[in-house]
XYZ file of C-alpha atoms in Angstrom:
769
model
C 0.005 -0.103 -0.073
C 2.960 2.391 0.614
C 4.078 1.472 -2.224
C 1.024 2.522 -4.331
C 0.626 5.802 -2.470
C 3.932 7.091 -3.318
C 3.379 5.690 -6.905
C 1.244 8.405 -7.245
C 3.311 11.439 -6.111
C 2.743 11.430 -2.115
C 5.756 11.489 -0.232
C 6.394 8.984 2.260
C 5.507 10.554 4.991
C 2.566 11.658 3.827
C 1.561 8.461 2.672
C 1.953 6.931 5.997
C -0.263 9.027 7.112
C -2.362 8.277 5.118
C -1.957 4.659 5.951
C -3.150 5.355 9.439
C -6.586 6.800 8.051
C -7.924 3.129 7.745
C -11.084 4.488 6.141
C -8.784 7.257 3.701
C -6.794 4.477 2.970
C -9.036 2.324 1.741
C -10.527 4.803 -0.341
C -7.612 5.982 -2.112
C -6.459 2.248 -2.568
C -10.010 1.704 -4.426
C -9.449 5.539 -6.794
C -5.885 4.317 -7.798
C -6.682 0.980 -8.316
C -9.729 1.783 -10.779
C -7.951 4.300 -12.313
C -4.627 1.582 -12.765
C -7.271 -0.442 -15.093
C -8.024 2.443 -17.307
C -4.605 4.493 -17.885
C -1.821 1.703 -17.247
C 0.025 1.026 -13.468
C 2.292 4.206 -14.264
C -0.040 7.754 -13.081
C 1.363 11.121 -13.425
C 1.582 12.957 -10.299
C -1.655 15.616 -11.635
C -3.839 12.074 -11.897
C -2.396 11.324 -8.213
C -3.257 14.212 -6.714
C -7.175 14.332 -7.855
C -7.685 11.541 -6.897
C -5.560 11.443 -3.392
C -8.454 14.970 -3.276
C -10.962 13.140 -4.410
C -10.919 9.906 -1.725
C -10.244 12.878 0.460
C -13.335 15.476 0.091
C -15.439 13.014 -0.612
C -18.894 12.811 1.469
C -20.351 9.663 -0.063
C -17.850 6.931 -0.909
C -20.780 5.335 -3.236
C -19.833 7.806 -5.761
C -16.545 6.897 -5.755
C -16.392 4.751 -8.806
C -18.268 7.233 -10.543
C -16.003 10.175 -9.790
C -12.740 8.336 -10.599
C -14.272 7.267 -14.183
C -14.170 10.527 -15.240
C -10.778 11.323 -13.956
C -9.957 8.240 -15.933
C -10.388 9.563 -18.900
C -9.193 12.804 -18.579
C -12.700 14.448 -18.813
C -11.888 15.738 -15.224
C -8.497 17.687 -15.156
C -7.985 20.371 -12.724
C -9.172 21.187 -9.716
C -11.586 23.507 -10.121
C -13.816 20.913 -12.145
C -13.204 18.092 -9.117
C -14.509 21.002 -6.793
C -17.364 21.463 -9.368
C -18.071 17.618 -9.419
C -17.633 17.347 -5.473
C -20.296 20.350 -4.342
C -22.709 18.577 -7.720
C -22.563 15.249 -5.699
C -23.476 16.906 -2.604
C -26.193 18.306 -4.117
C -27.515 15.311 -5.525
C -27.224 12.446 -3.053
C -29.785 10.391 -4.737
C -29.200 8.004 -7.710
C -29.018 7.567 -10.397
C -27.365 11.252 -11.410
C -27.803 12.482 -14.877
C -24.479 12.188 -16.350
C -25.380 15.075 -18.804
C -26.107 17.427 -15.926
C -23.162 16.295 -14.460
C -20.500 17.281 -16.806
C -22.510 20.340 -17.882
C -21.804 21.004 -14.046
C -18.169 20.222 -14.250
C -16.977 22.058 -17.567
C -16.102 18.166 -18.992
C -15.408 18.533 -22.672
C -14.884 22.674 -22.614
C -12.302 23.447 -24.163
C -10.808 26.934 -23.757
C -8.295 28.110 -26.796
C -5.525 30.381 -26.164
C -7.468 33.152 -28.620
C -10.691 32.896 -26.002
C -8.369 33.602 -22.954
C -6.434 36.483 -24.763
C -9.684 38.097 -25.776
C -11.091 37.529 -22.720
C -7.724 39.286 -20.296
C -7.863 41.896 -23.552
C -11.890 42.763 -22.432
C -10.833 43.611 -18.682
C -7.508 45.290 -18.945
C -10.011 47.618 -21.303
C -12.565 48.233 -18.820
C -9.670 49.253 -16.227
C -7.552 50.356 -18.558
C -7.762 54.258 -16.947
C -7.213 52.905 -13.563
C -3.972 50.665 -14.815
C -2.402 53.870 -16.500
C -2.698 56.085 -12.824
C -1.737 53.289 -10.252
C 0.562 51.187 -13.058
C 2.202 48.030 -11.302
C 0.437 48.963 -7.573
C -3.359 48.054 -9.400
C -4.332 45.395 -7.755
C -3.491 42.366 -10.760
C -5.841 39.692 -8.816
C -8.933 41.864 -9.698
C -7.856 41.354 -13.567
C -7.083 37.736 -13.194
C -10.784 36.946 -11.282
C -12.360 39.021 -13.811
C -11.348 36.748 -16.623
C -11.858 33.756 -14.890
C -15.373 34.683 -14.267
C -15.534 34.581 -17.950
C -13.850 31.680 -18.546
C -14.972 29.603 -16.041
C -12.822 26.330 -17.188
C -9.746 28.354 -17.658
C -6.319 27.561 -16.918
C -5.191 30.106 -14.008
C -1.638 29.424 -14.588
C -2.254 30.361 -18.557
C -4.738 33.584 -17.310
C -2.065 34.735 -15.341
C 0.784 34.452 -17.829
C -1.308 36.202 -20.833
C -2.618 38.950 -17.865
C 1.635 39.357 -17.416
C 1.944 40.011 -20.558
C -0.560 42.308 -21.737
C -0.053 44.518 -18.681
C 3.634 44.482 -19.820
C 2.578 45.772 -23.152
C 0.399 47.944 -21.946
C 2.814 49.827 -19.140
C 6.181 48.890 -19.796
C 8.791 47.385 -17.765
C 8.527 48.819 -14.033
C 10.291 52.205 -13.128
C 11.745 52.505 -9.423
C 8.823 54.007 -8.657
C 6.917 50.487 -9.379
C 9.130 49.102 -7.063
C 8.096 51.308 -4.226
C 6.089 49.738 -1.749
C 2.557 51.761 -1.805
C 1.707 52.837 1.466
C -0.566 51.487 3.445
C -4.213 53.748 3.985
C -5.664 54.397 7.324
C -8.070 51.613 7.716
C -11.680 53.411 8.875
C -12.655 52.158 12.416
C -16.001 50.851 12.617
C -18.077 51.160 15.475
C -18.496 48.298 18.095
C -20.410 45.383 16.886
C -22.625 45.583 19.635
C -23.840 49.176 18.638
C -24.655 48.378 15.061
C -28.012 49.022 14.620
C -29.391 46.726 11.321
C -32.279 45.516 9.806
C -33.834 42.141 11.487
C -36.964 40.174 10.596
C -38.690 38.478 12.951
C -42.068 36.551 12.736
C -42.482 38.532 9.322
C -42.121 41.865 10.927
C -39.194 44.053 10.082
C -37.567 46.224 13.002
C -34.030 47.926 13.749
C -32.415 46.827 16.839
C -28.756 46.029 18.121
C -27.765 43.260 16.593
C -25.895 41.500 19.047
C -22.512 39.356 18.871
C -24.141 36.455 19.502
C -26.910 37.570 15.903
C -22.948 37.816 13.959
C -22.813 33.731 14.139
C -19.182 33.156 14.567
C -17.801 29.637 14.280
C -19.561 26.769 13.688
C -23.137 27.994 12.866
C -21.573 29.742 9.738
C -21.209 25.609 8.202
C -25.488 25.540 8.714
C -27.278 24.220 5.793
C -29.831 26.115 3.654
C -33.084 25.270 4.508
C -34.129 22.069 2.345
C -30.335 21.386 1.702
C -30.207 19.130 4.804
C -29.073 16.330 2.832
C -25.830 18.575 3.134
C -24.955 18.099 6.556
C -22.409 15.895 7.179
C -23.673 12.252 8.681
C -27.023 13.313 7.822
C -28.974 9.913 6.292
C -30.377 10.019 2.559
C -33.198 7.651 2.012
C -35.299 7.271 -1.840
C -37.766 9.644 0.153
C -35.558 12.594 1.594
C -35.661 14.869 -1.808
C -39.859 14.463 -2.420
C -40.458 14.885 1.941
C -37.785 18.027 1.558
C -39.612 19.531 -1.027
C -42.874 19.298 0.472
C -41.168 20.803 3.745
C -39.452 24.073 1.968
C -43.349 24.326 0.323
C -44.592 24.419 4.006
C -41.848 26.720 5.226
C -41.248 28.807 1.986
C -37.768 28.037 2.815
C -37.941 29.762 6.252
C -35.266 29.020 9.159
C -37.257 26.959 11.983
C -35.654 26.737 15.596
C -37.270 25.445 18.529
C -36.488 26.064 22.245
C -37.584 22.844 24.058
C -36.644 22.999 27.854
C -38.439 20.194 30.143
C -41.275 21.852 32.886
C -39.524 20.510 35.784
C -37.575 22.858 36.789
C -35.981 26.652 36.559
C -33.606 27.721 33.695
C -30.418 28.751 34.802
C -27.510 30.533 33.032
C -26.444 27.599 30.809
C -30.155 27.835 29.452
C -29.415 31.220 28.505
C -27.077 30.315 26.057
C -29.561 27.720 24.549
C -32.339 30.682 24.661
C -29.848 33.408 22.587
C -28.369 30.582 20.088
C -32.179 29.120 19.448
C -33.935 32.480 19.001
C -30.873 34.540 17.940
C -29.821 32.228 15.049
C -33.646 32.394 13.516
C -34.097 36.107 13.822
C -30.432 36.606 12.109
C -31.698 34.852 9.499
C -35.135 36.092 9.174
C -36.823 32.781 10.664
C -39.090 32.102 13.826
C -37.926 30.089 16.992
C -40.848 27.803 18.858
C -40.798 27.160 21.861
C -41.937 23.857 22.592
C -42.725 22.463 26.252
C -41.421 19.254 26.484
C -43.954 17.673 28.604
C -44.300 14.003 28.770
C -43.505 13.677 32.421
C -46.734 14.165 34.009
C -44.367 13.237 37.800
C -42.217 15.712 37.549
C -43.950 18.826 35.922
C -45.824 21.534 37.755
C -47.540 24.895 36.096
C -44.926 27.105 38.311
C -42.127 25.613 35.604
C -44.132 26.841 32.520
C -44.563 29.792 33.710
C -41.337 30.983 35.084
C -40.074 29.374 31.610
C -41.936 31.539 29.639
C -41.697 34.681 31.892
C -37.359 34.033 31.270
C -37.340 34.099 27.557
C -39.719 36.859 27.425
C -36.931 38.799 30.219
C -34.052 37.820 27.907
C -35.952 39.795 24.855
C -36.923 36.716 22.838
C -40.821 36.619 21.844
C -41.535 32.439 20.452
C -43.037 32.218 17.190
C -45.354 30.181 18.800
C -45.945 27.738 22.003
C -46.612 24.479 22.074
C -46.281 21.412 24.144
C -45.207 17.483 23.234
C -48.420 16.482 24.655
C -50.105 18.477 21.557
C -48.965 15.458 19.152
C -49.804 12.744 21.723
C -52.313 11.259 19.045
C -49.774 12.099 16.212
C -47.218 10.431 18.831
C -49.216 7.325 19.022
C -50.495 7.064 15.471
C -47.053 6.582 14.712
C -45.789 4.070 17.458
C -48.554 1.611 15.947
C -47.152 2.512 12.300
C -43.683 1.808 13.888
C -44.947 -1.532 15.132
C -46.421 -2.583 11.455
C -43.081 -1.634 9.948
C -41.262 -4.009 12.576
C -39.507 -1.807 13.935
C -40.271 -1.562 17.462
C -41.842 -4.209 20.438
C -43.274 -4.394 23.235
C -40.981 -5.636 26.301
C -41.156 -7.078 29.464
C -37.499 -6.208 30.187
C -37.529 -4.744 33.686
C -35.806 -0.768 34.082
C -32.614 -2.450 35.734
C -32.437 -5.036 33.510
C -32.184 -2.537 30.619
C -29.939 -0.205 32.152
C -25.898 0.655 31.848
C -23.981 0.306 28.454
C -24.096 -3.587 28.321
C -27.550 -5.040 29.102
C -29.019 -8.436 28.125
C -30.675 -8.424 24.331
C -34.353 -8.434 24.845
C -35.941 -12.051 24.674
C -38.892 -10.266 23.095
C -37.041 -8.804 20.296
C -38.293 -10.809 17.723
C -42.084 -10.923 18.833
C -44.736 -11.118 15.932
C -45.862 -7.933 14.979
C -49.378 -8.482 15.099
C -48.367 -10.002 18.720
C -46.700 -5.931 20.015
C -49.842 -4.837 18.420
C -52.252 -6.435 20.702
C -49.893 -5.918 23.756
C -49.149 -2.203 23.351
C -52.929 -1.754 22.765
C -52.849 -3.509 26.295
C -50.589 -0.851 27.361
C -52.688 2.317 26.291
C -55.792 0.618 27.938
C -54.119 0.323 31.660
C -53.621 -3.664 31.738
C -49.916 -3.269 32.496
C -48.505 -2.202 35.953
C -45.724 0.499 35.356
C -42.459 -1.189 34.813
C -44.052 -4.094 33.427
C -44.031 -3.418 29.609
C -42.532 -1.194 27.201
C -42.594 -0.291 23.848
C -38.898 0.059 22.271
C -37.300 0.566 19.251
C -35.353 -1.642 16.771
C -32.030 0.125 16.320
C -28.474 0.664 17.884
C -27.577 3.986 19.084
C -24.080 5.984 18.536
C -23.121 5.000 22.562
C -23.906 1.166 21.551
C -26.983 1.542 23.518
C -29.441 -1.086 21.998
C -33.147 -0.937 21.140
C -33.919 2.571 23.154
C -37.695 2.808 24.641
C -39.917 4.712 23.010
C -42.964 4.615 25.613
C -43.804 3.563 28.867
C -46.305 3.434 31.455
C -47.461 5.814 34.076
C -50.322 6.173 35.797
C -49.949 9.603 36.163
C -52.643 11.942 34.972
C -51.184 15.437 33.076
C -51.506 18.694 33.588
C -52.837 18.940 30.122
C -54.409 15.745 28.665
C -56.035 14.873 32.149
C -56.585 10.856 32.526
C -56.599 10.156 28.368
C -53.153 8.443 28.627
C -51.141 6.190 30.901
C -48.814 5.659 28.663
C -46.165 8.454 27.798
C -43.762 8.683 25.080
C -39.517 9.453 25.863
C -37.435 11.963 24.919
C -35.831 9.596 22.469
C -39.036 8.913 20.864
C -40.725 12.094 20.624
C -37.864 14.888 20.255
C -37.304 14.500 16.884
C -40.791 13.344 15.771
C -42.082 16.967 16.967
C -39.562 18.889 15.230
C -40.919 17.136 11.866
C -44.420 17.715 12.651
C -43.395 21.760 13.377
C -40.890 21.577 10.132
C -38.022 22.657 12.470
C -34.991 23.442 10.067
C -32.003 23.228 12.619
C -32.113 21.124 15.659
C -29.865 22.923 17.767
C -29.088 21.173 21.209
C -26.136 20.725 24.008
C -23.168 17.605 23.105
C -24.693 15.230 25.555
C -27.163 14.682 23.130
C -24.862 13.989 20.206
C -25.860 10.195 21.727
C -29.367 10.729 20.034
C -28.368 11.945 17.128
C -28.521 8.126 15.504
C -31.961 7.695 16.907
C -32.619 10.754 15.699
C -32.603 10.461 11.936
C -33.669 6.678 12.184
C -37.017 7.303 13.354
C -37.998 9.565 11.408
C -36.590 7.747 8.425
C -38.117 4.547 9.839
C -41.917 6.417 9.417
C -40.462 8.252 6.167
C -41.383 11.619 7.918
C -39.747 15.085 6.720
C -36.190 14.637 9.004
C -34.480 17.787 10.338
C -30.678 18.245 11.075
C -29.728 18.057 14.658
C -26.297 19.685 15.815
C -24.791 19.594 18.899
C -22.982 22.613 20.810
C -20.422 23.123 23.824
C -22.775 23.343 27.413
C -21.748 26.899 29.211
C -21.282 26.208 32.502
C -19.998 28.116 35.493
C -17.565 27.811 38.406
C -18.749 28.375 41.887
C -21.923 27.269 41.352
C -24.622 23.893 40.790
C -27.288 24.348 38.277
C -28.624 20.422 37.847
C -32.218 20.445 39.413
C -31.667 17.596 41.510
C -29.141 19.446 43.546
C -30.821 22.776 43.793
C -33.909 20.865 45.258
C -31.157 19.976 47.457
C -29.999 23.260 48.277
C -33.423 24.703 48.850
C -34.614 21.475 51.334
C -31.715 21.816 53.359
C -32.266 25.760 53.889
C -28.647 26.676 52.059
C -31.107 29.019 49.843
C -34.338 30.553 49.910
C -35.726 28.954 46.867
C -34.903 28.866 43.126
C -34.837 32.502 43.007
C -32.041 33.031 45.882
C -29.893 35.542 44.693
C -26.693 33.866 45.310
C -27.612 30.733 42.612
C -27.523 31.072 38.895
C -31.239 30.584 37.537
C -32.150 33.001 35.550
C -35.250 33.924 37.609
C -32.150 34.046 40.748
C -29.991 36.217 38.331
C -33.174 38.852 37.704
C -33.329 38.770 41.467
C -30.236 40.051 42.316
C -30.814 42.565 39.516
C -28.779 41.151 36.437
C -29.965 42.772 33.251
C -30.671 40.757 30.877
C -28.605 42.314 28.523
C -25.777 41.473 30.533
C -26.866 37.808 30.121
C -27.147 37.855 26.157
C -24.071 39.751 26.166
C -21.932 37.244 28.350
C -23.559 34.181 26.276
C -22.822 36.486 22.630
C -18.550 36.411 23.926
C -18.591 32.878 25.016
C -20.142 32.005 21.344
C -21.201 29.366 20.102
C -18.645 26.163 19.857
C -18.441 22.945 20.161
C -16.324 22.706 22.876
C -17.920 23.291 26.714
C -17.148 26.070 27.822
C -16.801 26.543 32.121
C -16.462 30.208 32.774
C -15.560 32.220 35.789
C -18.802 34.243 37.167
C -16.781 37.306 37.083
C -16.778 37.601 33.395
C -20.657 37.895 33.758
C -20.057 40.325 36.759
C -17.926 42.320 34.024
C -21.426 42.359 31.249
C -23.235 43.390 34.037
C -21.024 46.159 35.303
C -21.004 47.630 31.542
C -24.808 47.223 31.424
C -25.734 48.662 34.416
C -23.135 51.696 34.238
C -25.111 52.871 31.270
C -29.079 52.066 32.455
C -28.653 52.331 36.334
C -29.395 55.884 37.627
C -27.333 57.294 40.123
C -28.530 57.549 44.099
C -26.599 57.782 47.693
C -26.987 55.371 50.161
C -25.501 54.216 53.391
C -24.981 50.533 54.415
C -23.782 51.290 58.029
C -24.554 54.480 59.394
C -22.505 57.001 61.372
C -24.567 60.174 62.828
C -22.691 63.900 61.591
C -24.713 66.669 62.921
C -23.609 70.307 61.266
C -22.701 72.683 63.827
C -22.817 75.819 61.837
C -25.492 74.926 59.073
C -25.611 77.710 56.401
C -29.486 78.040 56.089
C -32.620 78.008 58.428
C -34.219 74.642 56.577
C -32.830 72.150 54.629
C -31.017 72.833 51.447
C -32.068 70.942 48.014
C -28.922 69.660 46.694
C -29.240 68.551 42.777
C -27.816 65.409 41.478
C -27.273 63.994 38.316
C -28.438 60.882 37.548
C -25.847 60.211 35.380
C -22.344 62.766 36.073
C -21.103 61.263 33.207
C -24.226 62.807 30.897
C -26.135 65.560 32.931
C -28.510 65.724 30.136
C -30.374 62.340 31.631
C -31.209 64.609 34.397
C -31.271 64.890 38.082
C -33.002 64.299 41.111
C -33.474 66.705 44.290
C -31.997 65.585 47.946
C -32.571 67.545 51.052
C -29.526 68.464 53.256
C -30.307 68.756 56.501
C -28.168 69.364 59.981
C -28.235 65.968 60.275
C -26.756 63.647 58.015
C -25.324 60.030 57.450
C -21.584 58.433 56.013
C -20.465 55.421 56.269
C -18.693 54.533 59.600
C -15.861 53.012 57.550
C -15.182 56.811 56.089
C -14.075 58.323 59.508
C -11.259 57.290 61.785
C -9.821 58.795 64.527
C -6.411 59.049 63.472
C -5.578 58.644 59.744
C -3.343 56.097 58.900
C -1.019 57.090 55.680
C -2.705 56.941 52.399
C -6.085 57.626 54.310
C -8.169 60.286 52.610
C -11.652 60.308 54.581
C -12.824 61.970 57.597
C -10.774 61.894 60.404
C -9.704 65.099 63.019
C -7.885 67.365 61.408
C -8.786 65.817 57.526
C -11.483 67.399 56.224
C -13.378 65.704 52.886
C -15.923 67.260 50.731
C -19.765 65.937 50.915
C -20.564 64.928 47.387
C -22.488 67.218 44.938
C -23.837 69.570 48.264
C -20.887 71.992 47.526
C -19.777 71.727 51.021
C -16.903 70.583 52.950
C -16.944 68.951 56.924
C -14.439 69.266 59.168
C -14.556 66.786 62.476
C -15.060 69.353 65.801
C -16.272 66.662 68.428
C -16.370 62.771 68.604
C -19.524 61.749 70.663
C -18.848 57.945 71.994
C -21.231 55.521 74.158
C -20.404 53.844 76.982
C -18.530 50.693 75.383
C -16.085 53.862 73.550
C -17.353 52.790 70.274
C -18.104 56.156 68.122
C -22.067 57.287 67.911
C -21.828 60.307 66.657
C -19.305 63.711 64.956
C -20.242 66.851 65.618
C -18.767 69.209 62.303
C -18.642 72.302 60.758
C -18.790 72.937 56.848
C -17.426 75.118 54.605
C -18.720 75.829 50.670
C -15.949 73.976 48.545
C -15.343 77.540 46.752
C -13.682 78.954 50.042
C -11.788 75.757 51.894
C -8.936 74.482 50.637
C -9.825 71.108 48.247
C -10.111 68.376 50.586
C -8.678 64.758 49.819
C -11.400 63.210 48.774
C -15.134 63.420 48.283
C -17.471 61.015 50.516
C -20.982 60.115 50.004
C -23.645 60.610 52.467
C -27.675 60.576 53.356
C -30.043 63.233 54.894
C -33.549 62.574 55.757
C -33.084 58.816 54.276
C -35.121 56.194 53.932
C -34.545 52.985 56.015
C -33.881 50.169 53.981
C -32.341 46.442 53.971
C -29.668 45.418 52.029
C -28.540 42.262 51.560
C -25.061 41.661 49.964
C -24.085 38.229 48.518
C -20.937 36.453 47.721
C -20.264 33.473 45.966
C -22.145 30.571 47.381
C -19.652 27.634 47.702
C -15.945 28.149 48.167
C -14.053 25.949 45.574
C -14.865 26.134 42.253
C -15.853 22.929 41.553
C -18.030 21.887 44.352
C -19.404 18.860 42.715
C -15.794 17.321 41.722
C -14.971 14.809 44.670
C -11.536 14.840 44.126
C -11.929 19.189 44.766
C -14.453 18.385 47.583
C -14.536 15.263 49.054
C -17.120 15.696 51.582
C -20.181 16.586 48.577
C -21.259 19.497 47.613
C -23.166 20.558 50.351
C -19.954 20.490 52.749
C -18.815 23.912 50.499
C -21.270 26.084 51.264
C -19.785 29.700 51.953
C -20.525 30.764 55.269
C -20.740 34.502 54.675
C -22.214 34.152 51.138
C -24.936 36.414 52.818
C -24.790 39.389 54.780
C -27.654 41.115 56.019
C -27.446 44.811 56.801
C -30.844 45.635 58.652
C -30.550 49.375 59.364
C -29.047 50.873 56.306
C -30.142 54.064 54.943
C -31.157 55.064 51.097
C -31.883 58.780 49.845
C -34.905 59.819 48.873
C -35.193 60.157 45.586
C -36.000 56.154 45.752
C -38.960 56.453 47.211
C -40.939 55.002 44.272
C -39.210 52.456 42.848
C -40.177 49.408 42.039
C -38.682 45.502 42.555
C -36.352 44.924 40.285
C -35.500 48.809 39.420
C -31.790 48.742 39.459
C -29.908 51.985 40.709
C -25.476 52.699 41.532
C -24.948 53.538 45.219
C -22.515 55.871 44.549
C -18.610 54.009 45.592
C -20.821 51.153 46.736
C -21.733 48.977 43.851
C -25.256 48.350 41.956
C -28.132 47.128 43.568
C -31.355 45.977 42.901
C -35.218 46.112 44.813
C -35.511 43.534 45.868
C -39.817 41.736 45.986
C -39.712 41.644 49.694
C -39.747 45.524 49.434
C -42.359 46.659 51.392
C -44.089 50.214 52.829
C -41.867 51.758 55.237
C -38.951 49.093 54.321
C -37.469 49.228 50.544
C -35.013 45.780 50.516
C -32.038 45.802 48.354
C -29.818 43.407 46.771
C -26.341 43.955 45.794
C -25.943 42.865 42.096
C -21.643 43.573 41.853
C -19.913 46.166 43.503
C -18.426 49.011 40.752
C -15.324 47.029 40.552
C -13.913 43.433 40.183
C -12.351 41.760 43.532
C -8.909 40.962 42.733
C -9.089 38.842 46.148
C -11.837 36.570 43.817
C -10.213 36.030 40.660
C-alpha cells in the first residue's frame, strides 16, 4: 500500500500519514486501482493529486467509482473541475445521477482556446485601462485575474496569469523605480463596536431596527449550517429514497424559512446554561429572518408543575425574545401514538417486558422479546394504552443501536399519573428519544440545536424520522455553558432548597435565570455574556466574574445614581448655613447630565459610612478624620470634625462637624457620599455560594457540594439608609449606589422598608479572581 500511494506522487511521509487513516486509505486504494485499470500502472502526479483529493473530500463513498471514472478518462483535469464535481455530488445525493447535467456542471468537454483567453484578458484590461495607467504596477492584478476567470470559468489559472502579465507589460512597459516602491497602506476606517451597530432584523414577518448582538453574528461553527431544504448537505445526514420529496414538501410548507425551537422540560427553573440555548435558538432564527418555537417537553407528568411552565415563558421573554408559537409535546400525543402503531407494523418496534434495572447501563442483555410477531406487539401495545400493564411491566422499544452502543431505546412506558393538560386520557407516555425528533418534524424545524450530551441520540433522531418516512430535520450539537463556583442541576438545587442553604430557586446566590433577575442582573448583560462565550462545539466553563463584568457594562449605562449608607454614622453640622433644609441637585448619570437630575435634601443632620471616618488617619487614608476634612458629594460643602461622641463602650456614635463652602475651602483629599432625611432599608450583600471552583468534583470537594457552602455568602444589613429619590422604585428597579456598587429592589420590599440586593460591586474584587 505504501508503494501504491508513493507511486501516485505522495511523499513517503504523506503516504504513511494516509495509511494511519483507515477509511481514507481504503478509498484511495480503490481509486488508484480503478484508475490503473484504465490508464495503466504508471499514473502521473497531476492525476494522483486529483485521486487523493477525490478520496479525501468526497462525502458519500458510493460515488467514488463514478468520480474516478471521469478522472481516469481525462474528463476531469483540474482541481477547479473536481471541486465543482464534489459540490454537484453533495447536492445530488440520490442515484441515478444525470450524467449530462453533471458534465455541464463540471465543465467536462469544455475546451478553452488561447484565443479565448487572450480576448477575455484584453476585455478586462480595457475596462480598467484608466486606473492601470494611473496606478501602474500598484494596481491589484488579482482583480484582473478574477474577472478574466469569471468570463472563462474552466480556463487554466496559470495560462490566464501569464496572459495578464503579458498584456499589462505591453500596456505599461517595464517596471520603473517608482513601481518597485511599496505602496503606503491606507488607514483603516474604524467601525463602531459590533454590539452598537443598528441593523434591520426580520422577526415573525415584521421588520424592526435593533441592536445586533455578537451572538447574532454567529461566528464559528454556526456559519457551516445548511440552508433550509439542503439538509442532505450536512455531514452524517441519512438520505433515503424519500428524502428529496420530503424536503420539497417541507420547503413548500415553510417557504424556505429558518425554524428553530427551544425545548425545555417544565420540571425546573432555567439556569445560565439555558440562557445560551435561548440566545442560540432565538438568535439564530432572528439573524436569518426565521422563527423560533417555545416547545415544552412535557412527557413526564410526575415531575411537571404549572409554576415551571410560567417561569420558563417569563424568562424567555425577560431575555428579550418572543416565541413564534408556544407548543407542547403533549399537543402531538395522538399523532405520536399513531406513528408508534405504524412503527410496530413496519417491524421497527416491539413490546418488551424487561425491567428498568435489566436494561440500564452500557451492556444490558438483548431483549428476549425483540423478535416477537408484529401482531402480538400491536395487541400488547393496545393493552399498555388501556392500562392492563402495571408501571415497569411493559415498554415499547425501537429496533436500533445508538451511537453510544445503547441498544433498542424505549419509546413508550406506562405511568399512571394524570397529565396537567391531557388529564387521564393517557397512561402511557412517550420518551425523549421517541418524542423529540418527531415533534421537530411536525413543526418543520430546520435546525435542531442541542448540547453535546445529545450527540449519542443523533443516530436515533435520523433513524426514527426515516423509519416512518417523515421529514427529517438536522440535529446539530454545541458545547454547554457552565459556570464555576455553582451547581445548576435541578436535583442539586432542590437539595439546596430542602436543606435551607438557599431560600428557593430564585435565591440571588444561585445562577438560575430567576435568581439572576432577582439579584439585579439586566437581561442584556446575560445575553452579552452568552455572546462573548460564543457558539462552539467545545464545552465552555466560565468564571462568574466575566458575567459580572457584563453586568457592570450594562448597569453603568442603565442604572441611575443614588446615595445610600450601609453602616450609618450620624453627623451633626453645627454651623448649618440655612434656617431650613437645602435642596441639592444630584445628576442621575454624572457622565451625561443631559439625562436629568434628582433632588436630595441636606439637613443639619446627615449620615455617612462608618468606614469613612477614623479617629486617627493612617498614611494613605484620605477620608474623614480629625484635622482632615472631606467634601460631601454634590453638596458643595466641605466638613471638618470638631467633636467625636462615643457611647459608654467607647464606640463612636456621632460626629459634630462644621461646614465650609467648597469654593472657599481648601480642596479636600476626598469626597464622600452621605444621606440626609433618608429612608430606612435592608441591604443584602451576596458572595459566592461555594468555596471551591468545582463544588461537584469529588477530588476538589470530597465531602460533596453541600459540605462546600460558604458561610459568608449572605450578609444582611438591617439598618441601612438610602436617599429619598428611590421612594417610588418598584421591584427589579436598579441603581448605582455611589461608591458602593449596583443594587436592585427586591420583591420583598414593602411600604416603609425597602429591600435592596447588591448585584455587583463597582469594580471586580481581585481577591476573587
